[in-house]
Coordinates of C-alpha atoms and ligand atoms in Angstrom, one line a residue:
M19 CA -27.2 3.5 15.4
S20 CA -27.2 3.9 18.8
D21 CA -23.5 2.8 20.5
A22 CA -21.6 -0.7 19.4
K23 CA -20.8 -1.2 22.8
N24 CA -23.6 -1.9 24.5
E25 CA -22.5 -5.7 24.2
S26 CA -19.8 -6.5 27.5
A27 CA -16.3 -6.8 26.7
V28 CA -15.9 -10.6 27.0
L29 CA -12.1 -10.0 26.7
N30 CA -8.5 -9.1 25.9
R31 CA -6.6 -9.7 23.1
F32 CA -3.1 -8.7 22.7
L33 CA -3.4 -7.6 18.7
M34 CA -1.8 -5.9 15.5
G35 CA -3.2 -3.3 14.8
N36 CA -4.7 -4.7 11.6
E37 CA -5.5 -7.4 13.5
A38 CA -7.5 -4.7 16.0
I39 CA -9.1 -2.5 12.8
A40 CA -10.5 -6.4 11.4
R41 CA -11.5 -7.2 14.5
G42 CA -13.4 -3.4 15.1
V43 CA -14.8 -4.2 11.3
I44 CA -16.6 -7.7 12.4
E45 CA -18.2 -5.9 15.5
S46 CA -19.6 -3.4 14.0
G47 CA -22.4 -5.5 12.1
C48 CA -20.1 -5.3 9.0
S49 CA -21.2 -7.4 5.7
L50 CA -18.7 -6.5 3.1
A51 CA -14.9 -5.6 2.7
T52 CA -12.8 -5.6 -0.1
A53 CA -9.0 -4.4 0.0
Y54 CA -6.1 -4.6 -2.7
P55 CA -2.9 -5.8 -1.0
G56 CA 0.0 -3.2 -0.3
T57 CA 2.0 -2.2 2.6
P58 CA 0.9 -1.5 5.8
S59 CA -2.5 -2.8 5.1
S60 CA -2.2 -5.6 3.7
E61 CA -3.1 -7.9 7.3
I62 CA -6.2 -6.0 7.8
M63 CA -8.7 -8.7 5.1
E64 CA -6.4 -11.5 6.0
S65 CA -7.3 -10.6 9.8
L66 CA -10.7 -10.0 8.9
V67 CA -10.7 -14.4 7.4
R68 CA -9.1 -15.4 10.4
W69 CA -11.9 -13.2 12.6
K70 CA -14.9 -14.8 10.0
T71 CA -13.3 -18.2 10.7
E72 CA -13.7 -17.6 14.3
L73 CA -16.3 -16.2 14.6
K74 CA -18.1 -17.9 12.1
S75 CA -19.6 -15.2 10.5
S76 CA -21.4 -15.2 7.5
I77 CA -19.0 -11.7 5.9
Y78 CA -18.4 -11.2 2.2
L79 CA -14.7 -11.3 1.9
E80 CA -13.2 -10.3 -1.0
W81 CA -9.8 -8.8 -2.6
S82 CA -10.9 -6.8 -5.6
I83 CA -9.0 -6.6 -8.5
N84 CA -7.2 -3.1 -7.7
E85 CA -9.1 0.1 -5.1
K86 CA -11.2 1.9 -7.6
V87 CA -12.7 -1.6 -7.9
A88 CA -13.1 -2.7 -4.4
F89 CA -14.2 0.3 -3.4
E90 CA -16.7 0.5 -6.0
V91 CA -18.4 -3.1 -5.0
A92 CA -18.3 -1.3 -0.6
Y93 CA -20.3 1.0 -2.4
G94 CA -22.8 -1.6 -4.5
G95 CA -22.9 -3.4 -1.3
S96 CA -23.7 -0.2 0.9
L97 CA -26.6 0.9 -1.2
A98 CA -28.2 -2.2 -0.9
G99 CA -28.3 -1.4 2.8
K100 CA -25.2 -3.1 4.5
R101 CA -22.6 -2.1 6.6
C102 CA -19.5 -1.5 4.5
A103 CA -15.7 -1.8 4.6
V104 CA -13.1 -1.3 2.2
A105 CA -9.0 -1.3 2.9
M106 CA -6.1 -0.2 1.0
K107 CA -2.4 1.5 1.3
M108 CA -2.6 5.4 0.2
V109 CA -1.5 5.4 -3.0
G110 CA -3.9 2.6 -3.4
L111 CA -7.0 6.0 -2.6
N112 CA -5.2 7.4 -5.6
V113 CA -6.7 4.8 -8.1
A114 CA -9.7 4.3 -5.9
S115 CA -10.3 8.8 -5.5
D116 CA -12.7 9.1 -8.5
P117 CA -15.7 7.0 -7.3
F118 CA -14.4 8.0 -3.8
T119 CA -14.5 11.1 -4.4
S120 CA -18.1 10.7 -6.1
A121 CA -19.1 8.4 -3.0
A122 CA -19.6 11.8 -1.0
Y123 CA -21.4 13.6 -3.1
L124 CA -24.1 10.5 -3.4
G125 CA -24.0 9.4 0.5
I126 CA -24.2 6.2 1.2
R127 CA -27.5 3.9 3.0
G128 CA -25.8 1.1 4.9
G129 CA -22.3 2.1 6.9
L130 CA -19.3 2.6 4.6
V131 CA -16.2 3.1 6.0
I132 CA -12.8 3.3 3.7
I133 CA -9.6 2.0 5.7
V134 CA -6.4 3.8 4.3
A135 CA -2.6 3.0 5.7
D136 CA -0.8 5.6 4.9
D137 CA 2.9 5.1 5.1
P138 CA 5.0 8.0 6.9
G139 CA 8.7 7.6 5.9
P140 CA 8.0 6.2 3.9
H141 CA 9.1 2.2 4.5
S142 CA 7.0 0.3 1.7
S143 CA 5.8 3.0 -0.3
Q144 CA 6.3 5.7 -4.1
T145 CA 5.1 8.9 -1.9
E146 CA 4.7 9.6 2.0
Q147 CA 1.2 11.3 1.1
D148 CA -1.3 11.8 3.8
S149 CA -4.5 10.8 3.1
R150 CA -6.1 12.4 5.2
F151 CA -5.5 15.7 2.8
F152 CA -7.6 13.8 0.4
S153 CA -10.0 12.8 2.6
W154 CA -10.4 17.2 3.4
F155 CA -10.9 17.2 -1.1
A156 CA -12.9 14.7 -1.0
K157 CA -15.1 16.5 2.0
V158 CA -15.1 13.0 3.7
P159 CA -14.1 12.7 7.4
V160 CA -11.6 11.2 8.5
F161 CA -11.0 9.0 12.2
D162 CA -6.9 9.2 13.1
P163 CA -6.2 6.8 15.6
G164 CA -3.0 6.2 17.6
S165 CA -3.5 3.1 18.2
P166 CA -4.7 -0.4 18.5
A167 CA -7.0 0.1 20.5
E168 CA -8.0 3.4 19.5
A169 CA -8.4 1.7 15.5
L170 CA -11.2 -0.7 16.7
E171 CA -13.1 1.5 18.8
M172 CA -12.9 4.2 15.7
T173 CA -14.0 2.0 13.2
I174 CA -17.3 1.3 14.9
K175 CA -17.3 5.2 15.8
A176 CA -16.7 5.4 11.8
F177 CA -19.4 2.9 11.4
D178 CA -22.2 4.7 13.0
L179 CA -20.8 8.4 12.1
S180 CA -21.1 7.3 8.5
E181 CA -24.7 6.0 8.8
K182 CA -25.6 9.0 10.8
Y183 CA -24.7 11.3 8.3
Q184 CA -25.3 9.1 5.5
V185 CA -21.5 9.6 4.1
P186 CA -18.6 7.5 3.8
V187 CA -16.1 7.9 6.8
M188 CA -12.6 7.3 6.7
L189 CA -10.0 5.2 8.6
R190 CA -6.7 6.3 8.7
P191 CA -4.2 4.7 10.6
C192 CA -0.3 5.0 10.0
L193 CA 2.5 2.4 9.7
R194 CA 3.3 2.5 13.1
V195 CA -0.4 1.6 14.5
C196 CA -1.0 -0.4 11.7
H197 CA 2.2 -2.9 12.7
A198 CA 2.0 -1.5 16.5
R199 CA 0.9 -4.3 19.0
Q200 CA -1.0 -3.7 22.2
N201 CA -3.6 -5.1 24.4
V202 CA -7.3 -4.7 23.2
T203 CA -10.2 -4.9 24.7
I204 CA -12.9 -7.3 22.6
S205 CA -16.8 -7.4 22.7
H206 CA -19.5 -9.5 21.2
P207 CA -20.1 -8.5 16.7
R208 CA -23.2 -6.9 16.3
S209 CA -25.2 -9.1 13.8
Q210 CA -24.8 -7.8 10.5
I211 CA -27.0 -4.7 10.1
N212 CA -29.4 -4.1 7.1
I213 CA -30.8 -0.6 7.1
G214 CA -33.0 -2.0 4.6
A215 CA -32.6 -2.6 1.3
F216 CA -31.8 -0.6 -2.1
E217 CA -33.9 2.2 -3.3
K218 CA -34.0 3.7 -6.9
N219 CA -33.8 7.5 -6.9
W220 CA -31.8 8.7 -10.1
T221 CA -31.3 12.2 -8.2
R222 CA -29.5 10.0 -6.2
W223 CA -27.5 7.5 -6.7
A224 CA -27.5 8.9 -10.7
A225 CA -27.7 11.9 -10.6
T226 CA -26.6 14.5 -13.3
P227 CA -24.6 17.6 -13.1
K228 CA -28.0 19.5 -12.2
F229 CA -28.9 17.5 -9.0
R230 CA -25.0 17.0 -8.4
L231 CA -24.3 20.7 -7.3
A232 CA -27.6 19.9 -5.1
L233 CA -25.9 17.4 -3.3
H234 CA -22.1 19.4 -2.9
G235 CA -24.3 21.4 -1.5
E236 CA -26.2 18.9 1.3
L237 CA -22.2 17.3 1.6
N238 CA -21.2 20.6 2.4
R239 CA -23.7 21.0 5.2
K240 CA -23.1 17.8 6.8
I241 CA -19.4 18.3 7.0
E242 CA -20.5 21.2 8.6
T243 CA -22.6 19.9 11.3
I244 CA -20.3 17.0 12.1
S245 CA -17.4 19.6 12.6
S246 CA -19.5 22.2 15.4
T247 CA -21.3 19.3 17.1
E248 CA -19.4 16.1 17.2
I249 CA -16.8 15.8 19.9
F250 CA -14.6 13.7 17.8
A251 CA -14.3 17.0 15.6
L252 CA -12.6 18.7 19.0
P253 CA -9.3 19.0 20.6
K254 CA -8.9 16.9 23.7
L255 CA -6.6 16.8 26.1
I256 CA -3.9 13.9 27.2
A257 CA -1.3 15.2 28.8
G258 CA -1.1 18.7 31.7
D259 CA -3.6 20.6 32.8
S260 CA -5.8 23.3 31.0
Q261 CA -4.1 26.2 32.4
S262 CA -0.7 25.4 30.4
S263 CA 0.5 29.0 28.1
R264 CA 2.0 26.3 25.6
I265 CA 0.5 23.7 24.0
V266 CA 1.2 20.6 21.6
I267 CA -1.8 19.9 19.2
T268 CA -1.3 16.6 17.5
S269 CA -3.7 13.8 16.0
G270 CA -3.0 9.8 15.1
S271 CA 0.1 7.5 15.6
V272 CA 2.4 10.5 16.9
S273 CA 0.2 11.5 19.1
S274 CA 1.7 8.6 21.2
H275 CA 5.5 10.3 20.5
V276 CA 3.9 13.8 21.6
R277 CA 2.4 12.2 25.1
D278 CA 5.1 10.1 26.0
V279 CA 7.8 12.7 25.4
V280 CA 6.2 15.4 27.6
S281 CA 5.1 12.3 30.2
S282 CA 8.3 11.9 30.4
E283 CA 10.5 14.4 30.6
A284 CA 10.4 17.2 33.3
K285 CA 11.5 19.6 31.3
M286 CA 8.4 19.7 29.7
S287 CA 6.4 20.6 32.0
G288 CA 4.4 23.9 31.9
L289 CA 3.4 21.7 28.5
S290 CA -0.1 20.6 27.9
V291 CA -1.3 17.6 25.3
Y292 CA -4.3 18.0 23.4
K293 CA -5.4 15.5 20.5
V294 CA -7.9 15.1 17.7
D295 CA -9.8 12.4 16.5
L296 CA -11.3 13.5 13.5
P297 CA -8.7 15.9 11.8
Y298 CA -10.9 16.6 9.4
P299 CA -13.2 18.1 9.9
A300 CA -11.9 19.8 12.6
N301 CA -13.8 22.6 14.8
H302 CA -12.3 25.2 13.4
S303 CA -13.9 27.6 15.9
A304 CA -12.4 25.3 19.1
L305 CA -9.1 25.2 17.4
Q306 CA -8.9 28.4 16.9
S307 CA -10.7 30.0 20.8
L308 CA -8.0 27.2 22.1
V309 CA -4.9 28.9 20.4
D310 CA -5.9 31.5 21.0
S311 CA -6.0 31.6 24.5
K312 CA -2.7 30.8 24.5
T313 CA 0.8 32.4 24.1
E314 CA 2.0 29.8 21.8
T315 CA 0.6 26.3 20.0
L316 CA 3.0 23.9 18.3
I317 CA 1.3 21.1 15.9
V318 CA 3.1 17.5 15.9
E319 CA 0.9 15.9 13.0
E320 CA 1.5 13.8 10.7
T321 CA 2.4 13.4 7.4
Y322 CA 0.9 17.0 6.0
P323 CA 0.3 20.2 7.6
V324 CA -4.0 18.6 8.3
M325 CA -5.0 20.9 11.0
E326 CA -2.5 23.5 10.8
L327 CA -4.3 25.0 8.1
Q328 CA -7.9 24.4 9.3
I329 CA -6.4 27.3 11.9
G330 CA -7.5 30.4 10.6
N331 CA -4.9 32.9 12.3
R332 CA -1.6 31.0 12.3
T333 CA 0.4 34.0 14.2
K334 CA 1.0 32.2 17.8
V335 CA 0.6 28.6 15.6
K336 CA 4.1 26.4 14.8
G337 CA 4.0 23.8 12.5
R338 CA 5.3 22.0 9.5
M339 CA 4.5 25.6 7.8
S340 CA 6.5 27.6 9.8
G341 CA 9.3 25.1 9.5
A342 CA 8.8 24.3 13.4
V343 CA 8.0 20.7 12.2
P344 CA 10.4 18.7 9.4
R345 CA 7.7 19.1 6.2
Q346 CA 9.5 15.4 5.7
G347 CA 9.6 12.0 7.0
E348 CA 8.7 9.9 9.9
L349 CA 7.4 11.5 13.2
D350 CA 9.6 8.9 15.0
P351 CA 10.4 9.5 18.7
E352 CA 13.6 11.0 18.6
A353 CA 12.5 13.0 15.9
V354 CA 9.5 14.4 18.4
E355 CA 11.8 14.3 21.2
R356 CA 13.7 17.3 19.2
I357 CA 10.9 19.2 17.4
I358 CA 9.5 19.6 21.2
S359 CA 13.0 20.6 22.8
G360 CA 13.2 23.3 20.1
F361 CA 9.5 25.0 20.7
V362 CA 10.3 24.8 24.6
G363 CA 13.6 26.5 23.7
L364 CA 15.7 23.2 25.4
K365 CA 18.7 21.2 23.6
P366 CA 17.7 17.7 22.6
K367 CA 18.8 14.9 24.0
D368 CA 21.4 12.9 22.3
F369 CA 20.0 9.8 20.7
E370 CA 23.1 7.5 19.8
A371 CA 22.4 6.3 16.3
P372 CA 22.6 1.8 16.3
N373 CA 24.7 0.6 13.9
L374 CA 23.3 -1.3 11.9
K375 CA 24.7 -2.9 8.6
V376 CA 22.9 -1.6 5.6
R377 CA 21.9 -4.1 3.3
R378 CA 20.8 -4.1 0.0
P379 CA 17.1 -5.0 -0.4
S380 CA 18.2 -8.0 -3.1
L381 CA 15.7 -10.8 -5.2
C382 CA 15.3 -14.0 -3.2
A383 CA 17.6 -16.6 -4.4
G384 CA 16.0 -18.9 -7.0
C385 CA 13.4 -15.7 -7.8
P386 CA 11.7 -16.5 -10.6
H387 CA 12.2 -12.9 -11.4
R388 CA 15.8 -13.1 -11.2
P389 CA 17.1 -15.1 -15.0
A390 CA 13.8 -12.9 -16.3
F391 CA 16.0 -9.9 -15.7
F392 CA 19.8 -11.8 -16.4
M393 CA 18.0 -12.8 -20.0
I394 CA 16.8 -9.1 -20.6
K395 CA 19.6 -7.3 -20.2
K396 CA 21.7 -9.7 -22.3
L397 CA 19.3 -9.6 -25.1
F398 CA 17.8 -6.1 -25.2
N399 CA 22.1 -4.2 -24.1
G400 CA 20.7 -0.7 -23.9
A401 CA 17.3 -0.7 -24.6
I402 CA 14.9 1.1 -22.0
Y403 CA 13.8 -0.6 -19.5
A404 CA 10.5 0.9 -18.1
G405 CA 9.6 -1.4 -14.8
D406 CA 6.7 -1.2 -11.8
I407 CA 5.5 -1.6 -8.6
G408 CA 6.0 -5.2 -7.1
C409 CA 8.8 -7.7 -6.2
Y410 CA 10.8 -7.5 -9.5
T411 CA 11.2 -3.5 -9.0
L412 CA 14.4 -5.2 -7.4
G413 CA 15.3 -6.0 -11.5
V414 CA 16.7 -2.8 -10.7
N415 CA 20.1 -3.7 -8.7
L416 CA 20.8 -6.1 -12.3
G417 CA 20.2 -2.7 -14.2
A418 CA 16.9 -4.7 -16.1
V419 CA 14.7 -1.6 -14.6
D420 CA 15.0 2.1 -15.7
T421 CA 11.9 3.8 -14.4
C422 CA 8.7 3.0 -11.7
L423 CA 6.2 5.0 -11.5
C424 CA 2.8 3.7 -10.5
M425 CA 0.9 0.2 -10.3
G426 CA 0.4 -0.3 -14.6
A427 CA 2.5 2.7 -15.6
S428 CA 6.1 -0.1 -17.4
I429 CA 3.4 -1.0 -20.4
G430 CA 1.8 2.7 -20.1
M431 CA 4.9 4.4 -20.2
A432 CA 6.6 1.8 -22.7
C433 CA 4.0 2.8 -25.6
G434 CA 5.9 6.6 -24.4
F435 CA 9.4 5.3 -25.3
A436 CA 7.6 3.6 -28.3
Q437 CA 6.1 6.3 -29.2
A438 CA 9.2 8.3 -29.5
A439 CA 11.4 6.1 -30.3
K440 CA 8.8 6.9 -34.6
Q441 CA 9.8 10.1 -34.2
G442 CA 13.8 10.5 -34.5
Q443 CA 15.3 7.3 -32.6
D444 CA 14.0 4.5 -34.5
G445 CA 15.6 1.5 -33.1
E446 CA 15.3 2.7 -29.5
L447 CA 15.1 -1.2 -28.0
V448 CA 12.0 -0.9 -25.4
V449 CA 11.1 -3.6 -22.9
A450 CA 8.9 -3.5 -20.1
T451 CA 8.2 -5.7 -17.4
I452 CA 5.1 -6.2 -15.0
G453 CA 3.9 -8.7 -12.3
D454 CA 1.4 -10.8 -12.0
S455 CA -0.9 -9.2 -9.9
T456 CA 0.2 -5.1 -11.8
F457 CA -1.1 -6.6 -14.9
F458 CA -4.4 -7.1 -13.1
H459 CA -4.7 -4.1 -11.6
A460 CA -3.5 -1.7 -13.6
G461 CA -2.4 -3.5 -16.3
V462 CA -4.5 -4.0 -19.2
P463 CA -6.2 -0.8 -20.0
A464 CA -2.6 0.2 -21.1
L465 CA -1.9 -3.1 -23.0
I466 CA -4.9 -2.1 -25.0
N467 CA -3.8 1.2 -25.5
A468 CA -0.8 -0.3 -26.6
V469 CA -1.8 -3.0 -28.7
H470 CA -4.5 -0.4 -30.3
T471 CA -1.5 2.5 -31.3
G472 CA 0.4 0.2 -33.1
A473 CA 3.6 1.1 -30.6
N474 CA 6.3 -1.6 -30.6
F475 CA 7.7 -3.1 -27.5
V476 CA 8.3 -5.7 -25.4
L477 CA 6.3 -6.9 -22.8
V478 CA 7.6 -9.3 -20.5
L479 CA 4.7 -10.4 -17.4
M480 CA 6.3 -12.0 -14.5
D481 CA 3.8 -14.9 -13.4
N482 CA 4.6 -16.4 -10.1
N483 CA 0.8 -16.6 -9.5
I484 CA 0.8 -14.5 -6.5
T485 CA 0.5 -10.9 -5.0
A486 CA 4.1 -11.9 -3.7
M487 CA 6.1 -8.3 -2.3
T488 CA 2.5 -7.8 0.0
G489 CA 3.3 -11.9 1.4
G490 CA 1.2 -13.9 -1.4
Q491 CA -2.1 -12.9 -1.2
P492 CA -4.5 -14.3 -4.6
T493 CA -5.0 -12.3 -8.2
P494 CA -7.8 -13.3 -10.3
A495 CA -5.8 -15.8 -11.7
T496 CA -6.4 -17.5 -8.2
A497 CA -9.4 -20.0 -8.2
L498 CA -9.7 -19.3 -4.3
T499 CA -10.8 -16.1 -2.7
A500 CA -9.4 -14.3 0.2
D501 CA -11.1 -16.8 2.9
G502 CA -10.7 -19.2 0.8
S503 CA -14.1 -20.3 -1.1
K504 CA -14.2 -21.2 -4.4
A505 CA -13.5 -18.8 -7.1
V506 CA -13.8 -18.3 -11.1
P507 CA -9.6 -18.1 -12.1
I508 CA -8.9 -15.9 -15.6
D509 CA -7.4 -17.0 -18.3
M510 CA -4.7 -14.8 -18.7
E511 CA -3.8 -15.9 -22.3
R512 CA -7.5 -15.7 -23.2
L513 CA -7.2 -12.4 -21.5
I514 CA -3.8 -11.1 -23.5
R515 CA -5.1 -12.9 -26.6
G516 CA -8.7 -10.7 -26.2
C517 CA -6.8 -7.5 -25.9
G518 CA -5.7 -8.3 -29.4
V519 CA -2.4 -9.0 -28.6
E520 CA -0.5 -11.4 -31.9
F521 CA 2.4 -12.9 -29.9
L522 CA 2.3 -14.1 -27.2
E523 CA 4.2 -16.9 -25.5
A524 CA 4.7 -18.3 -21.8
V525 CA 7.8 -19.5 -20.8
D526 CA 9.6 -21.7 -17.6
P527 CA 11.9 -18.7 -16.6
Y528 CA 14.1 -21.1 -15.3
D529 CA 15.0 -22.9 -18.8
Y530 CA 17.7 -20.5 -20.3
H531 CA 17.2 -22.0 -23.7
A532 CA 13.3 -21.5 -23.9
L533 CA 13.4 -18.4 -22.2
E534 CA 16.5 -16.9 -24.7
N535 CA 15.1 -18.2 -27.5
T536 CA 11.2 -16.7 -27.1
L537 CA 13.0 -13.3 -25.8
K538 CA 14.5 -13.5 -28.9
A539 CA 11.4 -13.9 -31.2
A540 CA 9.9 -11.6 -29.3
K541 CA 12.1 -8.5 -30.2
S542 CA 12.7 -9.6 -33.7
F543 CA 8.9 -9.4 -33.6
S544 CA 8.4 -6.0 -32.4
H545 CA 11.6 -4.6 -32.9
E546 CA 12.6 -6.5 -36.1
K547 CA 9.2 -6.1 -37.6
K548 CA 7.4 -3.5 -36.0
A549 CA 4.8 -5.3 -35.7
G550 CA 3.3 -4.1 -32.5
V551 CA 3.4 -5.4 -28.6
S552 CA 4.5 -9.1 -27.9
V553 CA 3.9 -10.5 -24.4
V554 CA 6.4 -13.2 -22.8
I555 CA 4.7 -14.0 -19.5
T556 CA 8.0 -16.0 -17.4
R557 CA 5.4 -18.5 -15.5
R558 CA 6.9 -20.3 -12.1
P559 CA 5.4 -19.7 -8.8
C560 CA 7.0 -17.5 -5.6
I561 CA 9.8 -19.1 -4.5
R562 CA 8.6 -18.7 -0.7
S563 CA 5.3 -19.5 -2.2
K564 CA 3.3 -23.2 -0.4
N565 CA 3.3 -23.7 -5.1
A566 CA 6.9 -23.4 -5.5
A567 CA 8.0 -26.6 -5.9
V568 CA 11.9 -25.9 -4.5
S569 CA 14.6 -27.9 -5.9
K570 CA 16.6 -29.9 -3.0
T571 CA 19.9 -29.7 -6.2
K572 CA 22.4 -27.6 -4.8
F573 CA 25.4 -26.4 -6.8
Q574 CA 29.1 -25.5 -6.3
V575 CA 31.6 -23.8 -8.3
G576 CA 34.3 -25.8 -9.3
E577 CA 37.9 -24.9 -10.1
N578 CA 37.2 -24.1 -13.5
C579 CA 36.1 -21.1 -12.0
D580 CA 38.4 -18.1 -13.7
K581 CA 36.5 -15.4 -11.7
C582 CA 34.8 -13.5 -14.8
M583 CA 32.2 -12.4 -11.6
T584 CA 29.2 -12.8 -13.9
C585 CA 27.6 -15.4 -11.8
V586 CA 28.2 -12.6 -9.0
R587 CA 27.6 -9.5 -10.6
D588 CA 25.6 -10.2 -13.8
L589 CA 23.0 -12.6 -12.2
E590 CA 23.6 -11.2 -8.4
C591 CA 22.0 -14.3 -7.0
P592 CA 22.2 -14.0 -3.3
A593 CA 23.4 -17.6 -2.5
I594 CA 26.8 -16.6 -5.0
S595 CA 29.8 -14.4 -3.4
F596 CA 33.2 -13.7 -3.6
V597 CA 35.3 -15.0 -0.7
K598 CA 38.3 -12.7 -0.3
Q599 CA 39.9 -14.6 2.4
N600 CA 40.4 -17.3 0.0
K601 CA 40.0 -15.3 -3.5
N602 CA 37.3 -18.2 -4.3
V603 CA 33.7 -17.9 -5.7
R604 CA 31.0 -19.9 -3.0
I605 CA 27.6 -21.0 -3.6
D606 CA 26.5 -21.1 -0.1
P607 CA 24.5 -24.5 0.2
D608 CA 21.1 -22.9 2.9
L609 CA 20.7 -19.6 0.4
C610 CA 21.1 -21.8 -2.7
A611 CA 17.5 -23.0 -4.0
G612 CA 18.4 -24.7 -6.8
C613 CA 17.0 -23.1 -9.8
G614 CA 19.5 -24.3 -11.8
F615 CA 20.4 -21.1 -13.4
C616 CA 23.6 -20.2 -12.6
V617 CA 25.1 -23.3 -14.2
E618 CA 24.5 -22.5 -17.5
V619 CA 25.5 -18.3 -17.1
C620 CA 28.8 -19.4 -16.3
P621 CA 30.5 -19.1 -18.9
S622 CA 33.7 -21.6 -17.9
K623 CA 30.8 -24.0 -17.1
A624 CA 32.7 -24.2 -13.6
I625 CA 29.3 -24.6 -11.8
S626 CA 27.7 -28.0 -11.3
V627 CA 25.6 -30.5 -9.2
W628 CA 27.4 -30.8 -5.6
G629 CA 24.8 -33.2 -4.0
I630 CA 21.1 -34.2 -3.5
Ligands
SF4_730 S1 21.4 -22.4 -8.0 FE1 22.6 -20.5 -8.2 S2 20.9 -19.3 -9.3 FE2 20.1 -20.9 -8.6 S3 19.5 -20.1 -6.3 FE3 21.4 -21.2 -6.9 S4 23.0 -19.8 -6.8 FE4 22.0 -19.1 -7.1
SF4_731 S1 30.7 -17.2 -13.4 FE1 31.1 -19.1 -13.7 S2 33.6 -18.1 -13.8 FE2 32.9 -16.7 -13.7 S3 33.2 -16.5 -11.1 FE3 30.6 -17.7 -11.3 S4 31.5 -19.6 -11.3 FE4 33.1 -18.4 -12.1

């Protein structure tokens, strides 16, 4: 493919990294893009929808049920000859790892770019995993952008590289690139590129193990050629001069901090900085010659030692392996200053930490998950609470979440707890909780497993109608797709019945007595009768969604209050607090969402309607 920037630049726009990536996807002539939401990647699909509208593009966009399916849809589009993209966060790549690794062997037809947003820190993730290592494991080239502008350029280069070598290519922006803003030059999009219809070739697209071996050899040759011939795999000088005897090699978002520290500090003179755009497959021999020609090299990269490990002789190299760079945590400007000062033997600057009051994350006032957790705790006291990933992980604050492994794991783990209970700890109560989007994502196979194996536990499916934690994206139960086109909504009850579940009830979690009675019935089914898994859907739209019917009714605490603290401690609604000065329990009318659940929670009946 020729250079995508063949059209003259049209204008500058101040864009967030994820908007710039989406623009790169559209400018590349991409026909199909899929995603599953997850911080820090979620705005990529949302920006694609905006660019699609603004540019009147016919690109097909989809929020997929999970990352594996998102990958497979994009891969299918690529085999049909279209340029395709798929976006996810780094833990989503674990879910998509099966088709991802296989697709590298089979190759692609239309350019296929996998955008995987990493979260060093980790600010909003279970792990700090570095997707560049996954790209190495799968033998998929990876671009590592250092800014929103670079992210746009590299998205276009990634499509070109993908088609040139017929391999999937990864773009790995870190959180600081995804959410940074910068003036970015944007161009006219290319027309959608179609390199020809699907060509039947089962030895490639449905290869048996014999052919897979040959395909692995082919992939190895492609990677070797990219590493040894492509300019992106070479270290390029971005600060200082090539005569310096001590150098820093870097890549990705941390490269901006490294360049800033080295360029702005006089004490760093004599150091120069090299950046690698394609950290896998890096040009090993170029890296080795650079390192060999210098007195000492420091490698600063986030999060794992990907480039460092590609250097054969590391006797003159400092980095994560030597301990010169911390092995965990985000490399923010302060950390980079400390690391580089240590490298040149100087005392780092003293940074004054801002004195910010840390507030514990909490479910919103009026969140429909809060009553569900409150009632679970009340009725299943002492149970094992298998939790999951989403806003409802915050049920941990209400003492109703004991575990959180990965998407969909609450149901699988509840099966394990239930089977363990059968072997001696009979009578152990097990309650699993999961949200609607996570249930569709990875909960369904685990529920089938639970039914099939006769596991006795209660599953509370908290259906708030959206993927709330990542900004309110639609789920398969929604009648709309990513760009607002009509979709076929999936009937959750029919799906659950189809899994073989016998006990299934849906209830409004704001309705104290209905919630209590339904959960009691589920408890009786699963734990007293030992009749298998029971499913209770607590259904009410997220308080932040446009479908939420937020009540204008406010509540107040009256004189009956005996300060038992049930509402403050056990319900933990952010609108209710104990005011130390006058030793009163108070409901903040600005925070109260009018759900009315606290009225029933209060044993003294001290909470009542305040006004409308
Ligand atoms: S009604 Fe009570 S529980 Fe509901 S938001 Fe207001 S204070 Fe919180
Ligand atoms: S639950 Fe009722 S009695 Fe207890 S502190 Fe809250 S308002 Fe007061």
